[in-house]
PDB file of C-alpha atoms in Angstrom:
ATOM      1  CA  MET A  10      -0.374 156.660 164.803  1.00  0.00           C
ATOM      2  CA  PHE A  11       0.434 153.012 164.070  1.00  0.00           C
ATOM      3  CA  ALA A  12      -2.429 152.913 161.569  1.00  0.00           C
ATOM      4  CA  LEU A  13      -1.061 155.989 159.819  1.00  0.00           C
ATOM      5  CA  ILE A  14       2.429 154.500 159.607  1.00  0.00           C
ATOM      6  CA  LEU A  15       1.076 151.192 158.321  1.00  0.00           C
ATOM      7  CA  GLY A  16      -1.072 153.033 155.788  1.00  0.00           C
ATOM      8  CA  ALA A  17       1.889 155.053 154.570  1.00  0.00           C
ATOM      9  CA  ALA A  18       3.975 151.907 154.248  1.00  0.00           C
ATOM     10  CA  LEU A  19       1.271 150.217 152.193  1.00  0.00           C
ATOM     11  CA  VAL A  20       0.953 153.250 149.932  1.00  0.00           C
ATOM     12  CA  ALA A  21       4.739 153.307 149.428  1.00  0.00           C
ATOM     13  CA  ALA A  22       4.767 149.585 148.602  1.00  0.00           C
ATOM     14  CA  VAL A  23       1.947 149.943 146.084  1.00  0.00           C
ATOM     15  CA  ALA A  24       3.639 152.985 144.551  1.00  0.00           C
ATOM     16  CA  GLY A  25       6.853 150.995 144.219  1.00  0.00           C
ATOM     17  CA  ILE A  26       5.034 148.217 142.395  1.00  0.00           C
ATOM     18  CA  ILE A  27       3.353 150.706 140.065  1.00  0.00           C
ATOM     19  CA  VAL A  28       6.658 152.429 139.274  1.00  0.00           C
ATOM     20  CA  TYR A  29       8.305 149.058 138.634  1.00  0.00           C
ATOM     21  CA  ARG A  30       5.526 147.950 136.286  1.00  0.00           C
ATOM     22  CA  MET A  31       5.396 151.268 134.451  1.00  0.00           C
ATOM     23  CA  LEU A  32       9.085 152.107 134.145  1.00  0.00           C
ATOM     24  CA  VAL A  33      11.053 148.875 134.491  1.00  0.00           C
ATOM     25  CA  ALA A  34       8.911 145.870 133.590  1.00  0.00           C
ATOM     26  CA  PRO A  35       7.915 147.088 130.085  1.00  0.00           C
ATOM     27  CA  GLU A  36      11.613 147.256 129.152  1.00  0.00           C
ATOM     28  CA  LEU A  37      12.297 143.712 130.290  1.00  0.00           C
ATOM     29  CA  PRO A  38      11.077 140.432 128.777  1.00  0.00           C
ATOM     30  CA  ARG A  39       8.922 138.033 130.754  1.00  0.00           C
ATOM     31  CA  LEU A  40      10.916 135.086 132.044  1.00  0.00           C
ATOM     32  CA  GLU A  41       8.364 132.444 133.013  1.00  0.00           C
ATOM     33  CA  GLY A  42       9.936 129.017 132.724  1.00  0.00           C
ATOM     34  CA  ALA A  43      13.471 130.292 133.303  1.00  0.00           C
ATOM     35  CA  LYS A  44      15.549 128.761 136.097  1.00  0.00           C
ATOM     36  CA  VAL A  45      18.595 130.660 137.338  1.00  0.00           C
ATOM     37  CA  LEU A  46      21.330 129.418 139.658  1.00  0.00           C
ATOM     38  CA  VAL A  47      23.058 132.018 141.848  1.00  0.00           C
ATOM     39  CA  LEU A  48      26.487 131.224 143.302  1.00  0.00           C
ATOM     40  CA  VAL A  49      27.236 132.875 146.654  1.00  0.00           C
ATOM     41  CA  ALA A  50      29.769 132.617 149.463  1.00  0.00           C
ATOM     42  CA  GLU A  51      30.622 134.589 152.603  1.00  0.00           C
ATOM     43  CA  ARG A  52      31.037 138.343 152.107  1.00  0.00           C
ATOM     44  CA  TYR A  53      29.141 138.505 148.832  1.00  0.00           C
ATOM     45  CA  ASN A  54      27.610 141.839 147.770  1.00  0.00           C
ATOM     46  CA  HIS A  55      23.963 141.792 148.871  1.00  0.00           C
ATOM     47  CA  GLN A  56      23.006 144.815 146.792  1.00  0.00           C
ATOM     48  CA  GLU A  57      24.181 143.106 143.617  1.00  0.00           C
ATOM     49  CA  TYR A  58      22.500 139.889 144.694  1.00  0.00           C
ATOM     50  CA  SER A  59      19.128 141.314 145.702  1.00  0.00           C
ATOM     51  CA  TYR A  60      18.698 143.768 142.819  1.00  0.00           C
ATOM     52  CA  VAL A  61      19.187 141.157 140.129  1.00  0.00           C
ATOM     53  CA  VAL A  62      17.337 138.353 141.906  1.00  0.00           C
ATOM     54  CA  ASP A  63      14.341 140.580 142.698  1.00  0.00           C
ATOM     55  CA  VAL A  64      14.026 141.678 139.071  1.00  0.00           C
ATOM     56  CA  LEU A  65      14.380 138.142 137.721  1.00  0.00           C
ATOM     57  CA  ARG A  66      11.703 136.881 140.106  1.00  0.00           C
ATOM     58  CA  LYS A  67       9.359 139.758 139.287  1.00  0.00           C
ATOM     59  CA  GLN A  68       9.727 138.884 135.612  1.00  0.00           C
ATOM     60  CA  GLY A  69       8.746 135.284 136.341  1.00  0.00           C
ATOM     61  CA  ALA A  70      12.072 133.440 136.659  1.00  0.00           C
ATOM     62  CA  HIS A  71      12.703 130.798 139.303  1.00  0.00           C
ATOM     63  CA  VAL A  72      15.908 131.514 141.231  1.00  0.00           C
ATOM     64  CA  VAL A  73      17.888 128.925 143.204  1.00  0.00           C
ATOM     65  CA  VAL A  74      20.768 129.923 145.492  1.00  0.00           C
ATOM     66  CA  ALA A  75      23.761 127.617 145.902  1.00  0.00           C
ATOM     67  CA  SER A  76      26.781 127.768 148.201  1.00  0.00           C
ATOM     68  CA  PHE A  77      29.403 125.554 149.821  1.00  0.00           C
ATOM     69  CA  ASP A  78      26.898 124.389 152.458  1.00  0.00           C
ATOM     70  CA  LEU A  79      23.372 125.173 153.639  1.00  0.00           C
ATOM     71  CA  GLU A  80      24.374 127.564 156.422  1.00  0.00           C
ATOM     72  CA  THR A  81      23.192 131.171 156.148  1.00  0.00           C
ATOM     73  CA  VAL A  82      25.631 133.208 154.051  1.00  0.00           C
ATOM     74  CA  ASN A  83      26.402 136.750 155.241  1.00  0.00           C
ATOM     75  CA  ALA A  84      27.078 139.654 152.927  1.00  0.00           C
ATOM     76  CA  TYR A  85      29.857 142.146 153.610  1.00  0.00           C
ATOM     77  CA  ASP A  86      27.469 145.075 153.023  1.00  0.00           C
ATOM     78  CA  GLY A  87      24.660 143.853 155.279  1.00  0.00           C
ATOM     79  CA  GLY A  88      22.006 141.264 154.553  1.00  0.00           C
ATOM     80  CA  SER A  89      22.217 137.506 154.261  1.00  0.00           C
ATOM     81  CA  VAL A  90      20.770 134.614 152.288  1.00  0.00           C
ATOM     82  CA  LYS A  91      19.955 130.985 153.065  1.00  0.00           C
ATOM     83  CA  PRO A  92      21.143 128.700 150.261  1.00  0.00           C
ATOM     84  CA  ASP A  93      18.641 126.316 148.708  1.00  0.00           C
ATOM     85  CA  ILE A  94      21.265 123.749 147.697  1.00  0.00           C
ATOM     86  CA  THR A  95      24.999 123.105 147.938  1.00  0.00           C
ATOM     87  CA  PHE A  96      27.400 123.258 145.006  1.00  0.00           C
ATOM     88  CA  GLU A  97      27.657 119.474 145.149  1.00  0.00           C
ATOM     89  CA  GLN A  98      23.896 119.210 144.564  1.00  0.00           C
ATOM     90  CA  VAL A  99      23.887 121.354 141.422  1.00  0.00           C
ATOM     91  CA  GLU A 100      22.525 119.688 138.284  1.00  0.00           C
ATOM     92  CA  LEU A 101      23.090 122.173 135.479  1.00  0.00           C
ATOM     93  CA  SER A 102      20.697 120.361 133.157  1.00  0.00           C
ATOM     94  CA  ASP A 103      17.951 121.971 135.278  1.00  0.00           C
ATOM     95  CA  TYR A 104      19.053 125.556 134.590  1.00  0.00           C
ATOM     96  CA  HIS A 105      19.119 128.194 131.869  1.00  0.00           C
ATOM     97  CA  ALA A 106      21.596 130.584 133.507  1.00  0.00           C
ATOM     98  CA  ILE A 107      24.016 131.131 136.366  1.00  0.00           C
ATOM     99  CA  TYR A 108      24.730 134.413 138.122  1.00  0.00           C
ATOM    100  CA  ILE A 109      27.706 135.447 140.279  1.00  0.00           C
ATOM    101  CA  PRO A 110      27.304 138.652 142.343  1.00  0.00           C
ATOM    102  CA  GLY A 111      30.373 140.573 143.442  1.00  0.00           C
ATOM    103  CA  GLY A 112      31.806 141.460 146.818  1.00  0.00           C
ATOM    104  CA  TYR A 113      34.661 139.465 148.330  1.00  0.00           C
ATOM    105  CA  ALA A 114      32.968 136.093 147.745  1.00  0.00           C
ATOM    106  CA  PRO A 115      34.271 135.681 144.156  1.00  0.00           C
ATOM    107  CA  GLU A 116      37.824 135.424 145.495  1.00  0.00           C
ATOM    108  CA  ARG A 117      36.808 132.314 147.421  1.00  0.00           C
ATOM    109  CA  LEU A 118      34.748 130.947 144.554  1.00  0.00           C
ATOM    110  CA  ALA A 119      37.706 131.438 142.215  1.00  0.00           C
ATOM    111  CA  GLU A 120      39.791 129.179 144.464  1.00  0.00           C
ATOM    112  CA  SER A 121      37.189 126.396 144.544  1.00  0.00           C
ATOM    113  CA  GLU A 122      37.546 123.657 141.947  1.00  0.00           C
ATOM    114  CA  LEU A 123      33.909 122.746 142.543  1.00  0.00           C
ATOM    115  CA  ALA A 124      32.647 126.275 141.874  1.00  0.00           C
ATOM    116  CA  LEU A 125      34.913 126.607 138.846  1.00  0.00           C
ATOM    117  CA  SER A 126      33.673 123.290 137.470  1.00  0.00           C
ATOM    118  CA  ILE A 127      30.100 124.599 137.637  1.00  0.00           C
ATOM    119  CA  VAL A 128      31.083 127.670 135.623  1.00  0.00           C
ATOM    120  CA  LYS A 129      32.999 125.618 133.071  1.00  0.00           C
ATOM    121  CA  GLU A 130      30.109 123.200 132.617  1.00  0.00           C
ATOM    122  CA  ALA A 131      27.628 126.081 132.327  1.00  0.00           C
ATOM    123  CA  ARG A 132      29.633 127.556 129.456  1.00  0.00           C
ATOM    124  CA  LYS A 133      30.008 124.146 127.833  1.00  0.00           C
ATOM    125  CA  ARG A 134      26.249 123.657 127.950  1.00  0.00           C
ATOM    126  CA  GLY A 135      25.575 127.106 126.502  1.00  0.00           C
ATOM    127  CA  LEU A 136      23.883 128.525 129.583  1.00  0.00           C
ATOM    128  CA  VAL A 137      23.745 132.266 130.080  1.00  0.00           C
ATOM    129  CA  VAL A 138      26.625 133.163 132.411  1.00  0.00           C
ATOM    130  CA  ALA A 139      26.353 136.511 134.193  1.00  0.00           C
ATOM    131  CA  ALA A 140      28.752 138.101 136.682  1.00  0.00           C
ATOM    132  CA  ILE A 141      29.189 141.589 138.059  1.00  0.00           C
ATOM    133  CA  CYS A 142      31.871 143.583 139.915  1.00  0.00           C
ATOM    134  CA  HIS A 143      34.393 141.015 141.258  1.00  0.00           C
ATOM    135  CA  GLY A 144      32.245 138.180 139.895  1.00  0.00           C
ATOM    136  CA  PRO A 145      33.954 138.067 136.475  1.00  0.00           C
ATOM    137  CA  LEU A 146      37.123 136.967 138.300  1.00  0.00           C
ATOM    138  CA  VAL A 147      35.491 133.533 138.637  1.00  0.00           C
ATOM    139  CA  LEU A 148      34.936 133.414 134.874  1.00  0.00           C
ATOM    140  CA  ALA A 149      38.580 134.291 134.313  1.00  0.00           C
ATOM    141  CA  ARG A 150      39.833 131.598 136.681  1.00  0.00           C
ATOM    142  CA  ALA A 151      37.489 129.082 135.045  1.00  0.00           C
ATOM    143  CA  GLY A 152      39.064 129.865 131.672  1.00  0.00           C
ATOM    144  CA  VAL A 153      35.786 130.564 129.895  1.00  0.00           C
ATOM    145  CA  ILE A 154      36.254 134.097 128.539  1.00  0.00           C
ATOM    146  CA  GLU A 155      38.997 133.779 125.936  1.00  0.00           C
ATOM    147  CA  GLY A 156      38.037 136.043 123.037  1.00  0.00           C
ATOM    148  CA  VAL A 157      34.891 137.190 124.855  1.00  0.00           C
ATOM    149  CA  LYS A 158      34.045 140.866 125.392  1.00  0.00           C
ATOM    150  CA  VAL A 159      33.922 141.481 129.141  1.00  0.00           C
ATOM    151  CA  THR A 160      34.100 144.111 131.842  1.00  0.00           C
ATOM    152  CA  GLY A 161      34.353 144.104 135.629  1.00  0.00           C
ATOM    153  CA  TYR A 162      35.536 145.987 138.675  1.00  0.00           C
ATOM    154  CA  SER A 163      38.898 147.705 138.168  1.00  0.00           C
ATOM    155  CA  ALA A 164      40.668 145.300 140.538  1.00  0.00           C
ATOM    156  CA  VAL A 165      39.872 142.278 138.347  1.00  0.00           C
ATOM    157  CA  LEU A 166      40.557 143.745 134.899  1.00  0.00           C
ATOM    158  CA  ASP A 167      44.118 142.428 134.739  1.00  0.00           C
ATOM    159  CA  ALA A 168      42.878 138.917 135.514  1.00  0.00           C
ATOM    160  CA  LEU A 169      40.228 139.196 132.805  1.00  0.00           C
ATOM    161  CA  LYS A 170      42.820 140.313 130.273  1.00  0.00           C
ATOM    162  CA  GLU A 171      45.249 137.559 131.272  1.00  0.00           C
ATOM    163  CA  ALA A 172      42.457 135.017 130.775  1.00  0.00           C
ATOM    164  CA  GLY A 173      42.003 136.198 127.192  1.00  0.00           C
ATOM    165  CA  GLY A 174      39.010 138.427 127.749  1.00  0.00           C
ATOM    166  CA  VAL A 175      38.503 141.404 125.463  1.00  0.00           C
ATOM    167  CA  LEU A 176      38.080 144.369 127.811  1.00  0.00           C
ATOM    168  CA  VAL A 177      35.298 146.785 126.953  1.00  0.00           C
ATOM    169  CA  ALA A 178      35.019 150.252 128.526  1.00  0.00           C
ATOM    170  CA  GLU A 179      31.308 149.954 129.322  1.00  0.00           C
ATOM    171  CA  LYS A 180      29.439 149.557 132.604  1.00  0.00           C
ATOM    172  CA  ALA A 181      27.771 146.418 131.288  1.00  0.00           C
ATOM    173  CA  VAL A 182      28.451 144.299 128.243  1.00  0.00           C
ATOM    174  CA  ARG A 183      26.954 141.222 126.660  1.00  0.00           C
ATOM    175  CA  ASP A 184      28.823 138.930 124.294  1.00  0.00           C
ATOM    176  CA  GLY A 185      26.579 136.053 123.293  1.00  0.00           C
ATOM    177  CA  ASN A 186      25.639 134.206 126.473  1.00  0.00           C
ATOM    178  CA  VAL A 187      28.161 136.018 128.678  1.00  0.00           C
ATOM    179  CA  VAL A 188      27.013 139.139 130.533  1.00  0.00           C
ATOM    180  CA  THR A 189      29.343 141.162 132.772  1.00  0.00           C
ATOM    181  CA  GLY A 190      29.145 144.437 134.693  1.00  0.00           C
ATOM    182  CA  THR A 191      31.474 146.781 136.571  1.00  0.00           C
ATOM    183  CA  ASP A 192      29.843 147.591 139.929  1.00  0.00           C
ATOM    184  CA  PRO A 193      26.474 148.392 141.578  1.00  0.00           C
ATOM    185  CA  SER A 194      26.044 151.501 139.411  1.00  0.00           C
ATOM    186  CA  ALA A 195      25.817 149.163 136.408  1.00  0.00           C
ATOM    187  CA  LEU A 196      22.945 147.106 137.842  1.00  0.00           C
ATOM    188  CA  PRO A 197      20.113 148.514 135.672  1.00  0.00           C
ATOM    189  CA  GLN A 198      22.005 148.032 132.393  1.00  0.00           C
ATOM    190  CA  PHE A 199      23.521 144.725 133.510  1.00  0.00           C
ATOM    191  CA  THR A 200      20.195 143.261 134.599  1.00  0.00           C
ATOM    192  CA  LYS A 201      18.515 144.310 131.365  1.00  0.00           C
ATOM    193  CA  LEU A 202      21.213 142.587 129.293  1.00  0.00           C
ATOM    194  CA  PHE A 203      20.989 139.525 131.526  1.00  0.00           C
ATOM    195  CA  ALA A 204      17.202 139.325 131.165  1.00  0.00           C
ATOM    196  CA  GLU A 205      17.397 139.736 127.393  1.00  0.00           C
ATOM    197  CA  ALA A 206      19.991 136.979 127.075  1.00  0.00           C
ATOM    198  CA  LEU A 207      17.883 134.715 129.256  1.00  0.00           C
ATOM    199  CA  ALA A 208      14.764 135.419 127.202  1.00  0.00           C
ATOM    200  CA  GLU A 209      16.646 134.497 124.029  1.00  0.00           C
ATOM    201  CA  LYS A 210      17.794 131.286 125.706  1.00  0.00           C
ATOM    202  CA  LEU A 211      14.152 130.503 126.385  1.00  0.00           C
ATOM    203  CA  GLY A 212      13.161 131.336 122.816  1.00  0.00           C
ATOM    204  CA  LYS A 213      10.964 134.229 123.976  1.00  0.00           C
ATOM    205  CA  VAL A 214      12.657 136.793 121.700  1.00  0.00           C
TER     206      VAL A 214
END
């Protein structure tokens, strides 16, 4: 029985890889050489974290997770992640993009001068800046979206507008190096736009 279960699991895993390579990978650019920084804090959205990070890694990108400290960070929807570095250790000259998943974590990030300084510097350096769901709130608080087309979860739209963002009624939108999305249902479109922007940053497109 155990052998049958293990065999079925292996078949499912292989099938998943085949489906990914046939249906998803051909639509996305390869990202070898790309380095992406992910900003997380307690009660982040693990679905939005794992979906994007898994795709980026499968396409060849190197992903580094940063938080306030090196303690395991717990998601509000189950799951957790162990940060690789702290915010204080971030050297943006090493990266091509930053990504902020949603959940409740962006509210804390938006109150951190250190986290906001990372976002500001990323925009100043021309890195790709991506955020989904509540994540765009951090961009608004950092003051980096004036005149930029953006979207986000309904609860943060007022903040985006007040920060000068141009609200777009789409699940995911890209304006230059800024990529934003509304919620988990936007993940496929959001991740595709993110990957394309990152590929352009690398000169692969």
